[in-house]
Tab-separated table of C-alpha atoms and ligand atoms in Angstrom:
chain	number	residue	atom	x	y	z
A	6	UNK	CA	28.605	51.102	-4.587
A	7	UNK	CA	28.918	51.671	-8.329
A	8	UNK	CA	28.809	49.057	-11.120
A	9	UNK	CA	29.120	49.535	-14.868
A	10	UNK	CA	26.337	47.036	-15.402
A	11	UNK	CA	23.691	45.827	-12.968
A	12	UNK	CA	21.289	42.969	-13.667
A	13	UNK	CA	18.178	42.472	-11.560
A	14	UNK	CA	17.107	38.823	-11.538
A	15	UNK	CA	19.047	35.607	-12.146
A	16	UNK	CA	16.367	33.762	-14.139
A	17	UNK	CA	16.713	32.838	-17.805
A	18	UNK	CA	16.912	36.445	-18.981
A	19	UNK	CA	19.276	37.737	-16.288
A	20	UNK	CA	21.748	34.858	-16.563
A	21	UNK	CA	21.918	35.043	-20.348
A	22	UNK	CA	22.595	38.780	-20.111
A	23	UNK	CA	25.406	38.186	-17.596
A	24	UNK	CA	27.036	35.745	-20.021
A	25	UNK	CA	26.608	38.140	-22.933
A	26	UNK	CA	28.486	40.768	-20.886
A	27	UNK	CA	31.291	38.366	-19.967
A	28	UNK	CA	33.547	39.194	-22.906
A	29	UNK	CA	33.426	42.915	-22.169
A	30	UNK	CA	35.464	42.314	-19.001
A	31	UNK	CA	33.304	44.923	-17.248
A	32	UNK	CA	32.238	44.677	-13.623
A	33	UNK	CA	28.715	43.299	-13.468
A	34	UNK	CA	26.505	42.951	-10.401
A	35	UNK	CA	23.572	40.533	-10.471
A	36	UNK	CA	20.979	40.902	-7.728
A	37	UNK	CA	18.656	38.061	-6.821
A	38	UNK	CA	17.309	37.203	-3.373
A	39	UNK	CA	17.004	33.522	-4.289
A	40	UNK	CA	20.142	31.355	-3.844
A	41	UNK	CA	18.914	28.834	-6.425
A	42	UNK	CA	17.504	29.180	-9.875
A	43	UNK	CA	14.478	27.076	-10.778
A	44	UNK	CA	13.210	25.526	-14.010
A	45	UNK	CA	9.733	27.046	-13.604
A	46	UNK	CA	8.042	24.907	-16.318
A	47	UNK	CA	8.600	21.886	-14.049
A	48	UNK	CA	6.662	23.452	-11.138
A	49	UNK	CA	3.363	21.618	-11.837
A	50	UNK	CA	5.332	18.331	-11.820
A	51	UNK	CA	7.045	19.293	-8.556
A	52	UNK	CA	3.766	20.376	-6.942
A	53	UNK	CA	2.147	17.038	-7.808
A	54	UNK	CA	5.194	15.100	-6.617
A	55	UNK	CA	5.933	13.655	-10.073
A	56	UNK	CA	9.506	14.910	-10.247
A	57	UNK	CA	12.165	15.482	-7.567
A	58	UNK	CA	13.092	19.077	-6.764
A	59	UNK	CA	16.748	18.285	-7.478
A	60	UNK	CA	16.285	18.138	-11.256
A	61	UNK	CA	14.678	21.584	-11.370
A	62	UNK	CA	17.114	23.650	-9.313
A	63	UNK	CA	20.748	24.708	-9.287
A	64	UNK	CA	22.764	27.144	-7.137
A	65	UNK	CA	22.664	30.489	-8.913
A	66	UNK	CA	26.255	31.399	-7.969
A	67	UNK	CA	27.554	28.390	-9.970
A	68	UNK	CA	25.871	29.627	-13.137
A	69	UNK	CA	27.333	33.099	-13.347
A	70	UNK	CA	30.445	34.145	-15.278
A	71	UNK	CA	33.538	35.242	-13.315
A	72	UNK	CA	33.086	38.953	-13.926
A	73	UNK	CA	29.643	38.899	-12.282
A	74	UNK	CA	29.231	39.546	-8.562
A	75	UNK	CA	26.133	37.969	-7.048
A	76	UNK	CA	24.373	40.203	-4.536
A	77	UNK	CA	21.773	38.061	-2.738
A	78	UNK	CA	19.240	40.829	-2.281
A	79	UNK	CA	16.051	42.069	-3.945
A	80	UNK	CA	15.851	45.498	-5.529
A	81	UNK	CA	13.097	47.434	-3.782
A	82	UNK	CA	13.197	50.711	-5.732
A	83	UNK	CA	14.707	52.032	-8.960
A	84	UNK	CA	15.247	55.733	-9.617
A	85	UNK	CA	15.209	55.668	-13.398
A	86	UNK	CA	16.386	59.247	-13.895
A	87	UNK	CA	19.194	59.003	-11.351
A	88	UNK	CA	20.741	55.658	-12.389
A	89	UNK	CA	20.290	54.439	-8.839
A	90	UNK	CA	18.557	51.536	-7.165
A	91	UNK	CA	17.874	50.456	-3.625
A	92	UNK	CA	17.720	47.202	-1.727
A	93	UNK	CA	16.757	46.820	1.937
A	94	UNK	CA	20.432	47.220	2.877
A	95	UNK	CA	22.189	49.376	0.320
A	96	UNK	CA	22.074	51.785	-2.585
A	97	UNK	CA	23.768	50.951	-5.886
A	98	UNK	CA	24.491	53.193	-8.845
A	99	UNK	CA	24.986	51.952	-12.389
A	100	UNK	CA	25.833	52.949	-15.944
A	101	UNK	CA	23.672	50.226	-17.530
A	102	UNK	CA	20.779	48.357	-15.934
A	103	UNK	CA	18.793	45.288	-16.953
A	104	UNK	CA	15.459	44.647	-15.258
A	105	UNK	CA	14.840	40.890	-15.542
A	106	UNK	CA	12.856	40.180	-12.393
A	107	UNK	CA	10.256	37.898	-14.016
A	108	UNK	CA	6.667	37.876	-12.792
A	109	UNK	CA	4.851	36.821	-9.627
A	110	UNK	CA	1.340	35.386	-9.127
A	111	UNK	CA	-1.382	38.005	-9.297
A	112	UNK	CA	-2.878	38.199	-5.806
A	113	UNK	CA	-4.488	41.608	-6.264
A	114	UNK	CA	-8.081	40.396	-6.754
A	115	UNK	CA	-7.982	38.294	-3.543
A	116	UNK	CA	-10.074	39.882	-0.824
A	117	UNK	CA	-10.192	36.938	1.587
A	118	UNK	CA	-7.515	35.426	3.865
A	119	UNK	CA	-4.504	34.178	1.891
A	120	UNK	CA	-3.751	31.394	4.343
A	121	UNK	CA	-5.851	28.838	2.439
A	122	UNK	CA	-4.833	30.067	-0.993
A	123	UNK	CA	-2.188	28.132	-2.934
A	124	UNK	CA	-0.345	29.843	-5.782
A	125	UNK	CA	2.361	28.465	-8.085
A	126	UNK	CA	5.042	31.001	-8.922
A	127	UNK	CA	8.238	29.531	-7.500
A	128	UNK	CA	9.855	26.514	-5.887
A	129	UNK	CA	8.583	27.335	-2.387
A	130	UNK	CA	5.025	27.522	-3.731
A	131	UNK	CA	5.411	24.090	-5.366
A	132	UNK	CA	6.796	22.601	-2.157
A	133	UNK	CA	3.965	24.133	-0.133
A	134	UNK	CA	1.320	22.728	-2.474
A	135	UNK	CA	2.894	19.266	-2.398
A	136	UNK	CA	3.101	19.243	1.399
A	137	UNK	CA	-0.356	20.735	2.023
A	138	UNK	CA	-2.064	18.553	-0.584
A	139	UNK	CA	-0.553	15.385	0.922
A	140	UNK	CA	-1.781	16.493	4.365
A	141	UNK	CA	-5.197	17.358	2.914
A	142	UNK	CA	-5.538	13.931	1.279
A	143	UNK	CA	-4.557	12.328	4.562
A	144	UNK	CA	-7.202	14.285	6.500
A	145	UNK	CA	-10.211	13.892	4.242
A	146	UNK	CA	-12.075	10.967	2.693
A	147	UNK	CA	-13.841	13.121	0.097
A	148	UNK	CA	-11.188	15.436	-1.346
A	149	UNK	CA	-12.333	18.423	-3.340
A	150	UNK	CA	-9.936	20.402	-5.486
A	151	UNK	CA	-10.933	23.874	-6.636
A	152	UNK	CA	-8.632	25.690	-9.049
A	153	UNK	CA	-9.329	29.244	-10.060
A	154	UNK	CA	-7.842	30.090	-13.449
A	155	UNK	CA	-7.866	28.210	-16.735
A	156	UNK	CA	-4.548	29.503	-18.009
A	157	UNK	CA	-1.832	26.974	-18.666
A	158	UNK	CA	-0.569	26.988	-15.067
A	159	UNK	CA	-4.079	26.393	-13.677
A	160	UNK	CA	-4.849	23.544	-16.050
A	161	UNK	CA	-1.484	21.831	-15.617
A	162	UNK	CA	-1.649	22.135	-11.841
A	163	UNK	CA	-5.240	20.886	-11.674
A	164	UNK	CA	-4.407	17.775	-13.707
A	165	UNK	CA	-1.196	17.145	-11.774
A	166	UNK	CA	-3.000	17.218	-8.374
A	167	UNK	CA	-6.100	15.403	-9.646
A	168	UNK	CA	-3.972	12.496	-10.863
A	169	UNK	CA	-1.906	12.577	-7.659
A	170	UNK	CA	-5.074	12.154	-5.582
A	171	UNK	CA	-6.128	9.192	-7.698
A	172	UNK	CA	-2.661	7.626	-7.408
A	173	UNK	CA	-2.916	8.050	-3.620
A	174	UNK	CA	-6.171	6.078	-3.630
A	175	UNK	CA	-8.276	9.172	-2.826
A	176	UNK	CA	-10.006	10.158	-6.075
A	177	UNK	CA	-10.781	13.815	-5.964
A	178	UNK	CA	-13.678	15.905	-7.235
A	179	UNK	CA	-11.923	18.597	-9.224
A	180	UNK	CA	-13.385	21.817	-10.558
A	181	UNK	CA	-11.611	24.536	-12.496
A	182	UNK	CA	-13.382	27.889	-12.638
A	183	UNK	CA	-12.665	30.996	-14.647
A	184	UNK	CA	-14.327	34.331	-15.120
A	185	UNK	CA	-13.682	34.199	-18.864
A	186	UNK	CA	-16.345	32.710	-21.116
A	187	UNK	CA	-13.966	30.585	-23.243
A	188	UNK	CA	-11.294	28.083	-22.267
A	189	UNK	CA	-7.891	28.808	-23.866
A	190	UNK	CA	-9.259	31.391	-26.305
A	191	UNK	CA	-6.013	31.643	-28.282
A	192	UNK	CA	-6.297	27.997	-29.443
A	193	UNK	CA	-8.157	26.834	-32.545
A	194	UNK	CA	-11.463	25.110	-31.777
A	195	UNK	CA	-10.064	21.627	-32.516
A	196	UNK	CA	-7.222	21.926	-29.992
A	197	UNK	CA	-9.497	23.507	-27.401
A	198	UNK	CA	-11.933	20.612	-27.808
A	199	UNK	CA	-9.054	18.149	-27.340
A	200	UNK	CA	-8.115	19.754	-24.014
A	201	UNK	CA	-11.744	19.891	-22.852
A	202	UNK	CA	-12.412	16.263	-23.827
A	203	UNK	CA	-9.285	15.175	-21.970
A	204	UNK	CA	-10.275	17.076	-18.819
A	205	UNK	CA	-13.803	15.672	-18.957
A	206	UNK	CA	-12.482	12.120	-19.461
A	207	UNK	CA	-10.355	12.596	-16.330
A	208	UNK	CA	-13.484	13.609	-14.413
A	209	UNK	CA	-12.427	17.251	-14.121
A	210	UNK	CA	-15.232	19.800	-14.294
A	211	UNK	CA	-14.553	23.092	-16.095
A	212	UNK	CA	-16.846	26.030	-15.321
A	213	UNK	CA	-16.389	29.147	-17.419
A	214	UNK	CA	-18.071	32.472	-16.586
A	215	UNK	CA	-17.676	31.576	-12.909
A	216	UNK	CA	-15.639	33.612	-10.422
A	217	UNK	CA	-14.601	32.718	-6.888
A	218	UNK	CA	-16.740	34.851	-4.614
A	219	UNK	CA	-15.539	33.866	-1.170
A	220	UNK	CA	-13.332	31.456	0.717
A	221	UNK	CA	-13.168	30.632	4.408
A	222	UNK	CA	-12.236	27.697	6.659
A	223	UNK	CA	-15.363	25.767	5.752
A	224	UNK	CA	-16.178	26.483	2.150
A	225	UNK	CA	-15.603	28.356	-1.071
A	226	UNK	CA	-18.307	29.905	-3.183
A	227	UNK	CA	-17.637	30.081	-6.915
A	228	UNK	CA	-20.094	30.984	-9.637
A	229	UNK	CA	-22.961	30.723	-7.149
A	230	UNK	CA	-22.072	27.161	-6.049
A	231	UNK	CA	-20.748	26.062	-2.679
A	232	UNK	CA	-17.642	23.875	-2.416
A	233	UNK	CA	-17.184	22.305	1.021
A	234	UNK	CA	-13.669	22.408	2.465
A	235	UNK	CA	-11.822	22.539	-0.854
A	236	UNK	CA	-8.102	22.473	-1.479
A	237	UNK	CA	-7.906	25.820	-3.193
A	238	UNK	CA	-5.424	26.978	-5.859
A	239	UNK	CA	-5.336	30.448	-7.362
A	240	UNK	CA	-3.681	30.797	-10.769
A	241	UNK	CA	-5.125	34.012	-12.177
A	242	UNK	CA	-2.195	35.348	-14.176
A	243	UNK	CA	1.045	36.934	-13.079
A	244	UNK	CA	2.227	40.502	-12.565
A	245	UNK	CA	5.426	42.562	-12.364
A	246	UNK	CA	7.068	42.025	-8.937
A	247	UNK	CA	6.623	44.795	-6.383
A	248	UNK	CA	9.536	47.140	-7.098
A	249	UNK	CA	8.887	50.887	-6.799
A	250	UNK	CA	9.745	52.558	-10.070
A	251	UNK	CA	10.495	56.280	-9.795
A	252	UNK	CA	10.331	57.946	-13.196
A	253	UNK	CA	8.010	57.653	-16.126
A	254	UNK	CA	7.227	54.234	-17.621
A	255	UNK	CA	4.485	52.749	-19.749
A	256	UNK	CA	3.099	49.413	-18.668
A	257	UNK	CA	0.582	46.786	-19.682
A	258	UNK	CA	-2.222	45.921	-17.275
A	259	UNK	CA	-0.093	43.190	-15.719
A	260	UNK	CA	2.707	45.688	-15.028
A	261	UNK	CA	5.055	44.533	-17.802
A	262	UNK	CA	7.220	47.434	-18.943
A	263	UNK	CA	6.834	48.520	-22.544
A	264	UNK	CA	10.202	48.596	-24.263
A	265	UNK	CA	11.686	49.970	-27.463
A	266	UNK	CA	12.745	47.535	-30.214
A	267	UNK	CA	16.255	47.321	-28.699
A	268	UNK	CA	14.653	46.353	-25.322
A	269	UNK	CA	15.525	49.673	-23.653
A	270	UNK	CA	12.960	51.704	-21.754
A	271	UNK	CA	11.616	54.692	-23.715
A	272	UNK	CA	13.516	57.787	-22.537
A	273	UNK	CA	16.146	55.662	-20.741
A	274	UNK	CA	18.592	54.309	-23.323
A	275	UNK	CA	20.803	52.740	-20.630
A	276	UNK	CA	17.998	50.797	-18.906
A	277	UNK	CA	16.883	47.530	-20.512
A	278	UNK	CA	14.090	45.099	-19.682
A	279	UNK	CA	13.869	41.426	-20.716
A	280	UNK	CA	11.963	38.229	-19.974
A	281	UNK	CA	8.603	38.206	-18.215
A	282	UNK	CA	9.141	41.762	-16.944
A	283	UNK	CA	9.200	43.166	-20.487
A	284	UNK	CA	6.299	43.894	-22.821
A	285	UNK	CA	7.893	43.155	-26.187
A	286	UNK	CA	5.358	43.644	-28.929
A	287	UNK	CA	5.326	41.727	-32.185
A	288	UNK	CA	2.717	42.481	-34.827
A	289	UNK	CA	0.979	44.706	-32.294
A	290	UNK	CA	0.674	41.942	-29.657
A	291	UNK	CA	2.850	41.452	-26.547
A	292	UNK	CA	4.907	38.252	-26.619
A	293	UNK	CA	3.702	35.551	-24.235
A	294	UNK	CA	5.688	34.868	-21.070
A	295	UNK	CA	7.919	31.966	-22.074
A	296	UNK	CA	11.364	30.554	-21.465
A	297	UNK	CA	12.627	30.999	-25.011
A	298	UNK	CA	11.675	34.657	-25.250
A	299	UNK	CA	13.323	35.261	-21.852
A	300	UNK	CA	16.452	33.353	-22.856
A	301	UNK	CA	17.003	35.120	-26.186
A	302	UNK	CA	15.675	38.474	-24.956
A	303	UNK	CA	18.104	38.405	-22.012
A	304	UNK	CA	21.004	37.541	-24.292
A	305	UNK	CA	20.052	40.340	-26.657
A	306	UNK	CA	19.684	42.886	-23.849
A	307	UNK	CA	23.109	41.882	-22.507
A	308	UNK	CA	24.664	42.374	-25.931
A	309	UNK	CA	23.031	45.783	-26.260
A	310	UNK	CA	24.330	46.774	-22.822
A	311	UNK	CA	27.801	45.770	-23.991
A	312	UNK	CA	27.337	47.835	-27.158
A	313	UNK	CA	26.322	50.873	-25.121
A	314	UNK	CA	29.301	50.460	-22.794
A	315	UNK	CA	31.542	50.399	-25.872
A	316	UNK	CA	29.827	53.487	-27.310
A	317	UNK	CA	28.320	51.527	-30.213
A	318	UNK	CA	24.702	51.640	-31.415
A	319	UNK	CA	22.247	49.035	-30.152
A	320	UNK	CA	20.339	46.595	-32.359
A	321	UNK	CA	16.650	45.678	-32.380
A	322	UNK	CA	15.527	42.387	-30.858
A	323	UNK	CA	13.916	40.105	-33.438
A	324	UNK	CA	12.198	37.374	-31.439
A	325	UNK	CA	11.754	33.996	-33.054
A	326	UNK	CA	8.850	31.878	-31.913
A	327	UNK	CA	10.094	28.332	-31.373
A	328	UNK	CA	6.591	27.113	-30.490
A	329	UNK	CA	5.181	25.840	-27.226
A	330	UNK	CA	3.693	22.783	-25.541
A	331	UNK	CA	1.311	22.528	-22.603
A	332	UNK	CA	1.646	19.116	-20.974
A	333	UNK	CA	-1.165	17.388	-19.068
A	334	UNK	CA	0.454	14.241	-17.625
A	335	UNK	CA	-0.418	11.909	-20.547
A	336	UNK	CA	-1.529	14.268	-23.255
A	337	UNK	CA	-0.668	17.739	-24.437
A	338	UNK	CA	-1.448	20.452	-26.860
A	339	UNK	CA	1.268	22.416	-28.604
A	340	UNK	CA	2.419	24.241	-31.668
A	341	UNK	CA	5.773	23.736	-33.354
A	342	UNK	CA	7.427	26.181	-35.759
A	343	UNK	CA	5.706	26.139	-39.148
A	344	UNK	CA	2.310	26.188	-37.424
A	345	UNK	CA	2.381	22.434	-36.849
A	346	UNK	CA	0.018	21.383	-34.077
A	347	UNK	CA	0.884	18.435	-31.873
A	348	UNK	CA	-0.995	16.519	-29.186
A	349	UNK	CA	-0.682	13.442	-27.007
A	350	UNK	CA	2.348	11.971	-25.227
A	351	UNK	CA	4.771	13.280	-27.817
A	352	UNK	CA	4.150	16.825	-26.558
A	353	UNK	CA	4.682	15.793	-22.925
A	354	UNK	CA	7.997	14.180	-23.881
A	355	UNK	CA	9.068	17.227	-25.887
A	356	UNK	CA	8.188	19.473	-22.941
A	357	UNK	CA	10.348	17.468	-20.541
A	358	UNK	CA	13.160	17.238	-23.093
A	359	UNK	CA	13.104	21.027	-23.537
A	360	UNK	CA	13.181	21.416	-19.744
A	361	UNK	CA	16.324	19.258	-19.904
A	362	UNK	CA	17.920	21.239	-22.723
A	363	UNK	CA	17.402	24.519	-20.884
A	364	UNK	CA	18.398	23.014	-17.542
A	365	UNK	CA	21.578	23.844	-15.739
A	366	UNK	CA	23.717	20.783	-15.227
A	367	UNK	CA	24.220	17.349	-16.676
A	368	UNK	CA	22.501	15.849	-13.615
A	369	UNK	CA	19.413	18.030	-14.161
A	370	UNK	CA	19.440	17.358	-17.891
A	371	UNK	CA	19.617	13.592	-17.266
A	372	UNK	CA	16.756	13.855	-14.758
A	373	UNK	CA	14.544	15.592	-17.321
A	374	UNK	CA	15.418	13.070	-20.023
A	375	UNK	CA	14.448	10.286	-17.607
A	376	UNK	CA	11.159	12.061	-16.934
A	377	UNK	CA	10.542	12.382	-20.678
A	378	UNK	CA	11.334	8.731	-21.153
A	379	UNK	CA	9.263	7.170	-18.395
A	380	UNK	CA	6.387	9.697	-18.472
A	381	UNK	CA	3.894	10.338	-15.707
A	382	UNK	CA	1.158	7.853	-14.831
A	383	UNK	CA	-2.546	8.624	-15.101
O	401	FAD	C1	4.119	27.377	-13.186
O	401	FAD	C2	4.806	27.901	-14.409
O	401	FAD	C3	4.889	27.100	-15.544
O	401	FAD	C4	5.509	27.579	-16.698
O	401	FAD	N1	5.591	26.759	-17.790
O	401	FAD	C5	6.235	27.192	-18.890
O	401	FAD	C6	6.401	26.345	-20.019
O	401	FAD	O1	5.937	25.200	-20.020
O	401	FAD	N2	7.061	26.837	-21.099
O	401	FAD	C7	7.577	28.113	-21.126
O	401	FAD	O2	8.182	28.520	-22.126
O	401	FAD	N3	7.422	28.933	-20.076
O	401	FAD	C8	6.777	28.517	-18.960
O	401	FAD	N4	6.639	29.346	-17.888
O	401	FAD	C9	7.118	30.734	-18.011
O	401	FAD	C10	8.639	30.816	-17.864
O	401	FAD	O3	9.054	30.105	-16.733
O	401	FAD	C11	9.025	32.278	-17.781
O	401	FAD	O4	8.608	32.914	-18.973
O	401	FAD	C12	10.532	32.478	-17.608
O	401	FAD	O5	10.984	31.826	-16.458
O	401	FAD	C13	10.837	33.970	-17.527
O	401	FAD	O6	12.194	34.158	-17.300
O	401	FAD	P1	12.697	35.483	-16.561
O	401	FAD	O7	14.177	35.405	-16.542
O	401	FAD	O8	12.037	36.663	-17.138
O	401	FAD	O9	12.102	35.374	-15.090
O	401	FAD	P2	12.304	34.238	-13.974
O	401	FAD	O10	12.782	32.963	-14.555
O	401	FAD	O11	11.029	34.235	-13.216
O	401	FAD	O12	13.476	34.835	-13.068
O	401	FAD	C14	13.287	36.059	-12.389
O	401	FAD	C15	14.317	36.122	-11.275
O	401	FAD	O13	14.239	37.421	-10.699
O	401	FAD	C16	14.372	37.325	-9.306
O	401	FAD	N5	13.733	38.508	-8.706
O	401	FAD	C17	12.415	38.739	-8.469
O	401	FAD	N6	12.224	39.942	-7.916
O	401	FAD	C18	13.469	40.494	-7.789
O	401	FAD	C19	13.927	41.744	-7.295
O	401	FAD	N7	13.084	42.656	-6.787
O	401	FAD	N8	15.266	41.981	-7.317
O	401	FAD	C20	16.129	41.077	-7.830
O	401	FAD	N9	15.736	39.874	-8.313
O	401	FAD	C21	14.420	39.587	-8.305
O	401	FAD	C22	13.671	36.014	-8.960
O	401	FAD	O14	14.149	35.491	-7.718
O	401	FAD	C23	14.053	35.140	-10.156
O	401	FAD	O15	15.224	34.384	-9.898
O	401	FAD	C24	6.051	28.893	-16.716
O	401	FAD	C25	5.983	29.694	-15.575
O	401	FAD	C26	5.370	29.210	-14.431
O	401	FAD	C27	5.310	30.073	-13.188
């Protein structure tokens, strides 16, 4: 089957691109194996059982413009030089392509059985953690949470589960380990100290320079120490999803595809990449993986696809950093535009409000506002 424009992925980037292509009246196909789209920043709340799934999800088909056909399948291979892609069931050809498939948890370094490993990359992962952690708390009188990875996902998840255990009357010994020597190295010392002091006050141990060495049914070994029967979470970064790319590309270590300023792939002016799948560099550094960059990058890629279809020149993407917040139940650390640093409950509220603003229906928006208003307990 042939489409003038094909979009891979119905996340923030893919959906925005579909809407940007709406006015062209061209036939667009959007491929995504997931029937619902998920507000990923709410995953730590969902995993800890602090928010209902309903406010974080929406049927993808309801969010697409009329000219877009949803194909509920994953792309498995892209032949960049032949304008062709494959799924398990069919082959599609295209004039313009957008790769907006996001990122998935990085499982490459894991050499032990994955059965006891919990990751947090999508809604199913959050549901699994919530279910398994509840069962774990039920089974044991001395719960032990071990989280590998001190990125934002690891820290948020650790706090969310640690507080959940306490709320369930089963206070938990929690340790977060990371191979890196410094916690949150991109933060100024003062903000880093704030996060560390908060974690310590919660009774959460942070061990830097410590890697997980093994994991089996009985124990985990991390940084030379033994952890008996831990609930184990693995949050060591995310990588480009497993699609075979035939043709030359340049990638970062995490598989993100390096793009030209107009978000097209070098040597492939009709193939664009946006969101977490793209390595967009600004002042020599790749942009972080974040909702706003995906949202505006997807919209920009869609507009450039429309320009190409109309035979007009494309324009460069000029990303604007709207800041960020990392929420930890009752406190936060974040940076607003103008290099203004914020902390405390205000940041948690802003985070949930932003989740509402970028959410997909009035019901979801209202749910996020309620969350921002009432806050999570400690
Ligand atoms: C736990 C967690 C917490 C986060 N917290 C924050 C936060 O607080 N603030 C913030 O700004 N950002 C946060 N992020 C990052 C943010 O969610 C991402 O940057 C954003 O979702 C990227 O959008 P995207 O459209 O590129 O990808 P996604 O939103 O991930 O969408 C990708 C879509 O592609 C589909 N897909 C995957 N493979 C294929 C394939 N082979 N073929 C077709 N479709 C495919 C997927 O099903 C998915 O629907 C968080 C992410 C996670 C995982």
